[in-house]
mmCIF file of C-alpha atoms in Angstrom:
data_model
loop_
_atom_site.group_PDB
_atom_site.id
_atom_site.type_symbol
_atom_site.label_atom_id
_atom_site.label_comp_id
_atom_site.label_asym_id
_atom_site.label_seq_id
_atom_site.Cartn_x
_atom_site.Cartn_y
_atom_site.Cartn_z
ATOM 1 C CA UNK A 1 -78.010 -103.600 17.190
ATOM 2 C CA UNK A 2 -74.908 -101.512 16.697
ATOM 3 C CA UNK A 3 -73.573 -101.201 13.190
ATOM 4 C CA UNK A 4 -70.162 -103.142 14.099
ATOM 5 C CA UNK A 5 -72.460 -105.920 15.349
ATOM 6 C CA UNK A 6 -74.654 -105.773 12.306
ATOM 7 C CA UNK A 7 -71.666 -106.110 9.850
ATOM 8 C CA UNK A 8 -70.384 -109.079 12.263
ATOM 9 C CA UNK A 9 -73.663 -110.618 11.710
ATOM 10 C CA UNK A 10 -73.957 -110.658 8.090
ATOM 11 C CA UNK A 11 -70.124 -111.283 7.796
ATOM 12 C CA UNK A 12 -70.551 -114.378 9.451
ATOM 13 C CA UNK A 13 -73.444 -115.739 7.603
ATOM 14 C CA UNK A 14 -71.327 -114.695 4.107
ATOM 15 C CA UNK A 15 -68.096 -116.469 5.295
ATOM 16 C CA UNK A 16 -70.232 -119.616 6.618
ATOM 17 C CA UNK A 17 -71.972 -119.722 2.755
ATOM 18 C CA UNK A 18 -68.648 -119.563 1.247
ATOM 19 C CA UNK A 19 -67.338 -122.092 3.444
ATOM 20 C CA UNK A 20 -70.238 -124.635 2.595
ATOM 21 C CA UNK A 21 -70.701 -123.846 -0.771
ATOM 22 C CA UNK A 22 -67.474 -125.314 -1.432
ATOM 23 C CA UNK A 23 -68.457 -128.777 0.770
ATOM 24 C CA UNK A 24 -69.242 -131.738 -1.126
ATOM 25 C CA UNK A 25 -72.691 -132.955 0.072
ATOM 26 C CA UNK A 26 -70.917 -135.976 2.455
ATOM 27 C CA UNK A 27 -68.930 -133.352 3.890
ATOM 28 C CA UNK A 28 -71.645 -130.961 4.547
ATOM 29 C CA UNK A 29 -73.906 -133.819 6.061
ATOM 30 C CA UNK A 30 -71.003 -134.962 8.377
ATOM 31 C CA UNK A 31 -70.908 -131.087 9.978
ATOM 32 C CA UNK A 32 -74.503 -130.622 10.305
ATOM 33 C CA UNK A 33 -74.972 -132.891 13.507
ATOM 34 C CA UNK A 34 -72.704 -131.408 15.336
ATOM 35 C CA UNK A 35 -73.281 -127.940 14.557
ATOM 36 C CA UNK A 36 -76.530 -128.699 15.155
ATOM 37 C CA UNK A 37 -75.738 -130.361 19.027
ATOM 38 C CA UNK A 38 -73.875 -127.029 19.573
ATOM 39 C CA UNK A 39 -76.811 -124.933 18.494
ATOM 40 C CA UNK A 40 -79.123 -126.975 21.109
ATOM 41 C CA UNK A 41 -77.011 -126.451 23.712
ATOM 42 C CA UNK A 42 -76.760 -122.771 23.268
ATOM 43 C CA UNK A 43 -80.539 -122.058 22.772
ATOM 44 C CA UNK A 44 -82.157 -123.156 25.851
ATOM 45 C CA UNK A 45 -85.204 -120.734 24.261
ATOM 46 C CA UNK A 46 -85.531 -122.504 20.783
ATOM 47 C CA UNK A 47 -84.835 -125.411 22.478
ATOM 48 C CA UNK A 48 -87.799 -125.145 25.294
ATOM 49 C CA UNK A 49 -90.483 -123.734 22.575
ATOM 50 C CA UNK A 50 -89.717 -126.380 19.905
ATOM 51 C CA UNK A 51 -90.953 -128.799 22.993
ATOM 52 C CA UNK A 52 -94.106 -127.216 23.070
ATOM 53 C CA UNK A 53 -94.670 -127.510 19.604
ATOM 54 C CA UNK A 54 -93.699 -130.963 18.930
ATOM 55 C CA UNK A 55 -96.077 -131.517 21.716
ATOM 56 C CA UNK A 56 -98.635 -130.425 19.912
ATOM 57 C CA UNK A 57 -98.020 -132.587 17.008
ATOM 58 C CA UNK A 58 -97.648 -135.759 19.243
ATOM 59 C CA UNK A 59 -98.862 -135.129 23.050
ATOM 60 C CA UNK A 60 -97.474 -138.628 24.017
ATOM 61 C CA UNK A 61 -93.848 -137.289 23.274
ATOM 62 C CA UNK A 62 -91.898 -137.369 26.450
ATOM 63 C CA UNK A 63 -88.562 -138.039 27.810
ATOM 64 C CA UNK A 64 -85.892 -139.455 26.160
ATOM 65 C CA UNK A 65 -88.314 -139.489 22.831
ATOM 66 C CA UNK A 66 -88.726 -135.505 23.253
ATOM 67 C CA UNK A 67 -85.207 -134.960 23.270
ATOM 68 C CA UNK A 68 -84.281 -136.792 20.649
ATOM 69 C CA UNK A 69 -86.762 -135.072 18.587
ATOM 70 C CA UNK A 70 -85.651 -131.899 19.756
ATOM 71 C CA UNK A 71 -82.382 -132.473 18.756
ATOM 72 C CA UNK A 72 -83.665 -133.795 15.290
ATOM 73 C CA UNK A 73 -85.721 -130.213 14.665
ATOM 74 C CA UNK A 74 -82.006 -128.638 15.243
ATOM 75 C CA UNK A 75 -80.444 -131.340 12.925
ATOM 76 C CA UNK A 76 -82.710 -130.890 10.287
ATOM 77 C CA UNK A 77 -82.541 -127.046 10.432
ATOM 78 C CA UNK A 78 -79.055 -126.824 10.335
ATOM 79 C CA UNK A 79 -79.203 -128.855 6.974
ATOM 80 C CA UNK A 80 -81.389 -126.619 5.674
ATOM 81 C CA UNK A 81 -78.710 -123.605 6.018
ATOM 82 C CA UNK A 82 -75.724 -125.871 5.016
ATOM 83 C CA UNK A 83 -77.786 -127.057 2.033
ATOM 84 C CA UNK A 84 -79.063 -123.485 0.625
ATOM 85 C CA UNK A 85 -75.618 -122.429 1.298
ATOM 86 C CA UNK A 86 -74.606 -125.381 -0.922
ATOM 87 C CA UNK A 87 -77.183 -124.458 -3.933
ATOM 88 C CA UNK A 88 -76.032 -121.922 -5.752
ATOM 89 C CA UNK A 89 -72.863 -123.838 -6.640
ATOM 90 C CA UNK A 90 -74.765 -126.652 -7.696
ATOM 91 C CA UNK A 91 -75.870 -128.211 -11.265
ATOM 92 C CA UNK A 92 -79.100 -128.499 -12.263
ATOM 93 C CA UNK A 93 -78.397 -132.366 -12.326
ATOM 94 C CA UNK A 94 -77.159 -132.492 -9.035
ATOM 95 C CA UNK A 95 -80.375 -130.902 -7.540
ATOM 96 C CA UNK A 96 -82.359 -133.019 -9.526
ATOM 97 C CA UNK A 97 -80.785 -136.135 -8.882
ATOM 98 C CA UNK A 98 -81.916 -137.113 -5.344
ATOM 99 C CA UNK A 99 -85.561 -135.317 -5.974
ATOM 100 C CA UNK A 100 -88.399 -136.928 -5.841
ATOM 101 C CA UNK A 101 -91.923 -136.031 -5.831
ATOM 102 C CA UNK A 102 -95.566 -136.629 -5.843
ATOM 103 C CA UNK A 103 -98.312 -134.629 -7.239
ATOM 104 C CA UNK A 104 -96.728 -131.805 -8.835
ATOM 105 C CA UNK A 105 -97.823 -132.674 -12.133
ATOM 106 C CA UNK A 106 -101.166 -132.734 -11.673
ATOM 107 C CA UNK A 107 -101.323 -130.152 -8.766
ATOM 108 C CA UNK A 108 -98.645 -127.360 -9.590
ATOM 109 C CA UNK A 109 -98.318 -127.987 -13.338
ATOM 110 C CA UNK A 110 -102.232 -128.730 -14.029
ATOM 111 C CA UNK A 111 -102.621 -125.698 -11.770
ATOM 112 C CA UNK A 112 -100.542 -123.345 -14.198
ATOM 113 C CA UNK A 113 -102.338 -124.741 -17.277
ATOM 114 C CA UNK A 114 -105.637 -122.873 -15.874
ATOM 115 C CA UNK A 115 -103.349 -119.221 -16.587
ATOM 116 C CA UNK A 116 -104.305 -118.241 -12.597
ATOM 117 C CA UNK A 117 -100.884 -118.809 -11.076
ATOM 118 C CA UNK A 118 -100.900 -121.183 -8.116
ATOM 119 C CA UNK A 119 -100.024 -120.488 -4.769
ATOM 120 C CA UNK A 120 -98.117 -122.863 -2.403
ATOM 121 C CA UNK A 121 -99.101 -122.979 1.040
ATOM 122 C CA UNK A 122 -96.155 -124.517 2.934
ATOM 123 C CA UNK A 123 -95.244 -124.990 6.217
ATOM 124 C CA UNK A 124 -91.762 -124.074 7.810
ATOM 125 C CA UNK A 125 -90.647 -127.531 6.938
ATOM 126 C CA UNK A 126 -87.563 -129.847 5.571
ATOM 127 C CA UNK A 127 -85.585 -127.950 2.409
ATOM 128 C CA UNK A 128 -88.444 -126.088 0.978
ATOM 129 C CA UNK A 129 -85.282 -123.852 -0.517
ATOM 130 C CA UNK A 130 -84.036 -127.012 -2.594
ATOM 131 C CA UNK A 131 -87.630 -127.439 -4.482
ATOM 132 C CA UNK A 132 -87.789 -123.805 -5.298
ATOM 133 C CA UNK A 133 -84.067 -124.352 -7.337
ATOM 134 C CA UNK A 134 -85.476 -127.420 -8.792
ATOM 135 C CA UNK A 135 -88.818 -125.693 -9.438
ATOM 136 C CA UNK A 136 -87.198 -122.665 -10.993
ATOM 137 C CA UNK A 137 -84.698 -125.110 -13.457
ATOM 138 C CA UNK A 138 -87.654 -126.532 -15.022
ATOM 139 C CA UNK A 139 -88.502 -123.049 -16.016
ATOM 140 C CA UNK A 140 -91.865 -121.854 -13.963
ATOM 141 C CA UNK A 141 -91.380 -118.486 -12.689
ATOM 142 C CA UNK A 142 -91.440 -118.634 -8.722
ATOM 143 C CA UNK A 143 -92.243 -115.821 -6.780
ATOM 144 C CA UNK A 144 -91.608 -115.953 -3.086
ATOM 145 C CA UNK A 145 -92.435 -113.777 0.005
ATOM 146 C CA UNK A 146 -90.132 -113.614 2.274
ATOM 147 C CA UNK A 147 -89.934 -111.611 5.773
ATOM 148 C CA UNK A 148 -88.012 -108.637 6.335
ATOM 149 C CA UNK A 149 -84.831 -109.369 8.855
ATOM 150 C CA UNK A 150 -82.208 -107.311 10.897
ATOM 151 C CA UNK A 151 -79.916 -106.036 9.849
ATOM 152 C CA UNK A 152 -80.900 -104.619 6.154
ATOM 153 C CA UNK A 153 -77.631 -106.163 5.036
ATOM 154 C CA UNK A 154 -78.463 -109.250 6.022
ATOM 155 C CA UNK A 155 -81.776 -109.348 4.775
ATOM 156 C CA UNK A 156 -80.711 -108.113 1.207
ATOM 157 C CA UNK A 157 -77.863 -110.800 1.204
ATOM 158 C CA UNK A 158 -80.666 -113.716 1.688
ATOM 159 C CA UNK A 159 -82.809 -111.909 -0.883
ATOM 160 C CA UNK A 160 -79.720 -112.410 -3.376
ATOM 161 C CA UNK A 161 -79.290 -115.646 -2.251
ATOM 162 C CA UNK A 162 -83.096 -116.781 -3.521
ATOM 163 C CA UNK A 163 -82.715 -114.691 -6.518
ATOM 164 C CA UNK A 164 -79.315 -116.358 -7.438
ATOM 165 C CA UNK A 165 -81.790 -119.710 -7.224
ATOM 166 C CA UNK A 166 -84.552 -118.431 -10.076
ATOM 167 C CA UNK A 167 -86.793 -117.065 -7.781
ATOM 168 C CA UNK A 168 -88.283 -113.389 -7.695
ATOM 169 C CA UNK A 169 -88.051 -111.960 -3.886
ATOM 170 C CA UNK A 170 -90.891 -109.880 -2.552
ATOM 171 C CA UNK A 171 -90.213 -108.907 0.951
ATOM 172 C CA UNK A 172 -93.151 -109.132 3.226
ATOM 173 C CA UNK A 173 -94.829 -105.363 3.867
ATOM 174 C CA UNK A 174 -97.631 -103.037 2.570
ATOM 175 C CA UNK A 175 -96.755 -103.598 -0.786
ATOM 176 C CA UNK A 176 -96.098 -107.398 -1.279
ATOM 177 C CA UNK A 177 -99.860 -107.916 -1.949
ATOM 178 C CA UNK A 178 -99.874 -105.790 -5.372
ATOM 179 C CA UNK A 179 -96.523 -107.586 -6.140
ATOM 180 C CA UNK A 180 -98.117 -110.933 -5.363
ATOM 181 C CA UNK A 181 -100.986 -110.398 -7.224
ATOM 182 C CA UNK A 182 -99.137 -109.323 -10.421
ATOM 183 C CA UNK A 183 -96.807 -112.850 -9.975
ATOM 184 C CA UNK A 184 -100.436 -114.542 -10.393
ATOM 185 C CA UNK A 185 -101.889 -112.489 -12.938
ATOM 186 C CA UNK A 186 -98.278 -113.420 -15.004
ATOM 187 C CA UNK A 187 -99.088 -117.318 -14.196
ATOM 188 C CA UNK A 188 -96.599 -117.586 -11.393
ATOM 189 C CA UNK A 189 -96.078 -119.892 -8.643
ATOM 190 C CA UNK A 190 -96.095 -118.489 -5.820
ATOM 191 C CA UNK A 191 -95.110 -119.770 -2.539
ATOM 192 C CA UNK A 192 -96.199 -118.436 0.797
ATOM 193 C CA UNK A 193 -94.892 -119.838 4.394
ATOM 194 C CA UNK A 194 -98.216 -120.085 5.944
ATOM 195 C CA UNK A 195 -97.857 -121.843 9.244
ATOM 196 C CA UNK A 196 -96.598 -118.311 11.461
ATOM 197 C CA UNK A 197 -99.127 -115.099 11.340
ATOM 198 C CA UNK A 198 -95.743 -112.395 11.775
ATOM 199 C CA UNK A 199 -97.721 -109.712 10.998
ATOM 200 C CA UNK A 200 -100.464 -110.758 13.643
ATOM 201 C CA UNK A 201 -103.753 -109.412 11.677
ATOM 202 C CA UNK A 202 -104.427 -112.893 10.544
ATOM 203 C CA UNK A 203 -107.856 -114.806 11.027
ATOM 204 C CA UNK A 204 -107.925 -116.816 13.981
ATOM 205 C CA UNK A 205 -108.085 -120.706 13.450
ATOM 206 C CA UNK A 206 -107.585 -123.713 15.183
ATOM 207 C CA UNK A 207 -103.994 -125.476 14.741
ATOM 208 C CA UNK A 208 -103.009 -128.654 16.633
ATOM 209 C CA UNK A 209 -105.984 -128.355 18.836
ATOM 210 C CA UNK A 210 -105.542 -124.676 19.983
ATOM 211 C CA UNK A 211 -106.655 -121.094 19.083
ATOM 212 C CA UNK A 212 -104.076 -118.904 17.010
ATOM 213 C CA UNK A 213 -104.062 -116.858 14.358
ATOM 214 C CA UNK A 214 -102.267 -118.054 11.034
ATOM 215 C CA UNK A 215 -101.596 -115.238 8.036
ATOM 216 C CA UNK A 216 -104.904 -115.594 5.765
ATOM 217 C CA UNK A 217 -102.731 -114.055 2.730
ATOM 218 C CA UNK A 218 -102.669 -117.824 0.894
ATOM 219 C CA UNK A 219 -106.719 -117.635 1.199
ATOM 220 C CA UNK A 220 -107.384 -113.638 0.520
ATOM 221 C CA UNK A 221 -105.347 -114.169 -3.227
ATOM 222 C CA UNK A 222 -106.976 -117.283 -3.756
ATOM 223 C CA UNK A 223 -110.289 -115.864 -3.526
ATOM 224 C CA UNK A 224 -109.703 -112.564 -5.245
ATOM 225 C CA UNK A 225 -107.913 -114.533 -8.178
ATOM 226 C CA UNK A 226 -109.177 -117.914 -8.596
ATOM 227 C CA UNK A 227 -105.389 -119.363 -8.103
ATOM 228 C CA UNK A 228 -105.719 -122.653 -6.770
ATOM 229 C CA UNK A 229 -103.904 -123.109 -3.007
ATOM 230 C CA UNK A 230 -102.246 -126.113 -3.169
ATOM 231 C CA UNK A 231 -100.777 -127.498 0.208
ATOM 232 C CA UNK A 232 -97.040 -128.285 -0.484
ATOM 233 C CA UNK A 233 -94.138 -130.331 2.521
ATOM 234 C CA UNK A 234 -90.790 -130.683 1.182
ATOM 235 C CA UNK A 235 -89.138 -133.340 2.941
ATOM 236 C CA UNK A 236 -85.171 -134.675 3.439
ATOM 237 C CA UNK A 237 -84.786 -137.980 3.421
ATOM 238 C CA UNK A 238 -81.706 -140.361 3.944
ATOM 239 C CA UNK A 239 -79.931 -139.793 1.321
ATOM 240 C CA UNK A 240 -77.400 -137.229 0.950
ATOM 241 C CA UNK A 241 -79.035 -134.102 -0.734
ATOM 242 C CA UNK A 242 -81.839 -136.199 -0.875
ATOM 243 C CA UNK A 243 -85.462 -134.514 -0.767
ATOM 244 C CA UNK A 244 -89.091 -135.760 -1.378
ATOM 245 C CA UNK A 245 -91.877 -133.096 -2.429
ATOM 246 C CA UNK A 246 -95.605 -134.185 -1.278
ATOM 247 C CA UNK A 247 -97.651 -131.533 -3.261
ATOM 248 C CA UNK A 248 -101.715 -132.187 -1.706
ATOM 249 C CA UNK A 249 -104.348 -131.407 -3.950
ATOM 250 C CA UNK A 250 -105.732 -128.068 -4.298
ATOM 251 C CA UNK A 251 -108.045 -126.633 -1.706
ATOM 252 C CA UNK A 252 -111.453 -125.878 -2.458
ATOM 253 C CA UNK A 253 -111.905 -122.360 -2.528
ATOM 254 C CA UNK A 254 -115.358 -120.542 -3.476
ATOM 255 C CA UNK A 255 -117.370 -117.404 -2.055
ATOM 256 C CA UNK A 256 -119.860 -118.553 0.834
ATOM 257 C CA UNK A 257 -120.480 -115.783 3.036
ATOM 258 C CA UNK A 258 -121.457 -112.232 2.290
ATOM 259 C CA UNK A 259 -117.976 -110.875 3.646
ATOM 260 C CA UNK A 260 -114.386 -111.992 2.510
ATOM 261 C CA UNK A 261 -113.472 -111.888 6.059
ATOM 262 C CA UNK A 262 -115.960 -115.018 6.843
ATOM 263 C CA UNK A 263 -114.768 -116.896 3.723
ATOM 264 C CA UNK A 264 -110.791 -115.950 4.340
ATOM 265 C CA UNK A 265 -111.253 -117.547 8.008
ATOM 266 C CA UNK A 266 -113.183 -120.432 6.619
ATOM 267 C CA UNK A 267 -110.465 -120.893 3.900
ATOM 268 C CA UNK A 268 -107.129 -120.737 6.553
ATOM 269 C CA UNK A 269 -108.866 -122.822 8.522
ATOM 270 C CA UNK A 270 -108.465 -125.593 5.679
ATOM 271 C CA UNK A 271 -105.249 -124.362 5.211
ATOM 272 C CA UNK A 272 -104.724 -124.876 8.811
ATOM 273 C CA UNK A 273 -105.614 -128.612 8.412
ATOM 274 C CA UNK A 274 -103.842 -129.092 5.440
ATOM 275 C CA UNK A 275 -100.814 -128.069 7.304
ATOM 276 C CA UNK A 276 -101.182 -130.318 10.512
ATOM 277 C CA UNK A 277 -101.491 -133.165 8.005
ATOM 278 C CA UNK A 278 -98.070 -132.332 5.888
ATOM 279 C CA UNK A 279 -96.006 -131.678 9.333
ATOM 280 C CA UNK A 280 -97.102 -134.673 11.046
ATOM 281 C CA UNK A 281 -95.921 -136.781 8.456
ATOM 282 C CA UNK A 282 -92.027 -135.423 9.837
ATOM 283 C CA UNK A 283 -92.413 -133.331 12.788
ATOM 284 C CA UNK A 284 -88.636 -133.359 13.458
ATOM 285 C CA UNK A 285 -88.318 -131.416 10.345
ATOM 286 C CA UNK A 286 -90.289 -128.643 11.573
ATOM 287 C CA UNK A 287 -88.121 -125.440 12.219
ATOM 288 C CA UNK A 288 -90.738 -123.594 14.108
ATOM 289 C CA UNK A 289 -88.275 -122.151 17.132
ATOM 290 C CA UNK A 290 -90.678 -119.359 17.293
ATOM 291 C CA UNK A 291 -93.595 -118.804 19.633
ATOM 292 C CA UNK A 292 -96.629 -119.146 17.516
ATOM 293 C CA UNK A 293 -99.928 -119.408 20.208
ATOM 294 C CA UNK A 294 -100.750 -116.992 22.394
ATOM 295 C CA UNK A 295 -100.144 -119.521 25.571
ATOM 296 C CA UNK A 296 -96.759 -119.846 24.615
ATOM 297 C CA UNK A 297 -93.950 -117.187 26.547
ATOM 298 C CA UNK A 298 -92.984 -114.111 24.239
ATOM 299 C CA UNK A 299 -96.038 -114.503 22.096
ATOM 300 C CA UNK A 300 -96.965 -111.341 20.267
ATOM 301 C CA UNK A 301 -93.624 -109.405 21.481
#
């Protein structure tokens, strides 16, 4: 990509964020549907990929139900971005007003009481950025590992956005493990999006009935530090700026095998099973538009 194209891309996001940041929630909600419809029509490859993924979640989907589900996925993803752009300008009270949760006190706050940090394993689902802001507002240090994107200026801008919400941002890469280990030693909440293996070296597991690899970071960190893994989904509700977080009980993590790699594979398979439960609750809010299984066109490229 040329430097000029990089500049245009980054500037477009900045302008979009400034525009969305000034919108009341009701106005942003009204804009989401037409923007999402345009994104769907302009993105045939993404449309085809989300169709594949939705059929994995529910093989009975087809015809008009599948087309509606795909559009709902684009609607959800558009809402995610509009809300993320608005979050820095919202008060703590506004963020909390429409936020409900189940299991946060028991499994996250309770996990922090052990003093080893808490690993929150998330799928690309709903409004997880909103939940991160909500947690930071409660005074709990939160560290998030994020994918590096191009151009670098755009990545830096996204990192600044998340930092403004009270999160410590760790770029995915060779230094991420050290930074996350330090965060857990400091009893932070560490959020890991766990339904896509970006590096490609994760353990092989079964995920929605098909073999693929998923990131082994959550399992590795838990086995090495004793921090609990807490699978969590954050969902949009029908209310404007409404969200619901479902925090599942911690996954059992213990050494059983001679090789750490074998324990990592077993625990990652348990993470995959929990992610399936979270995604099946609201599959049309699953924002996974990239190839994720070896049978997907473009996988590994």
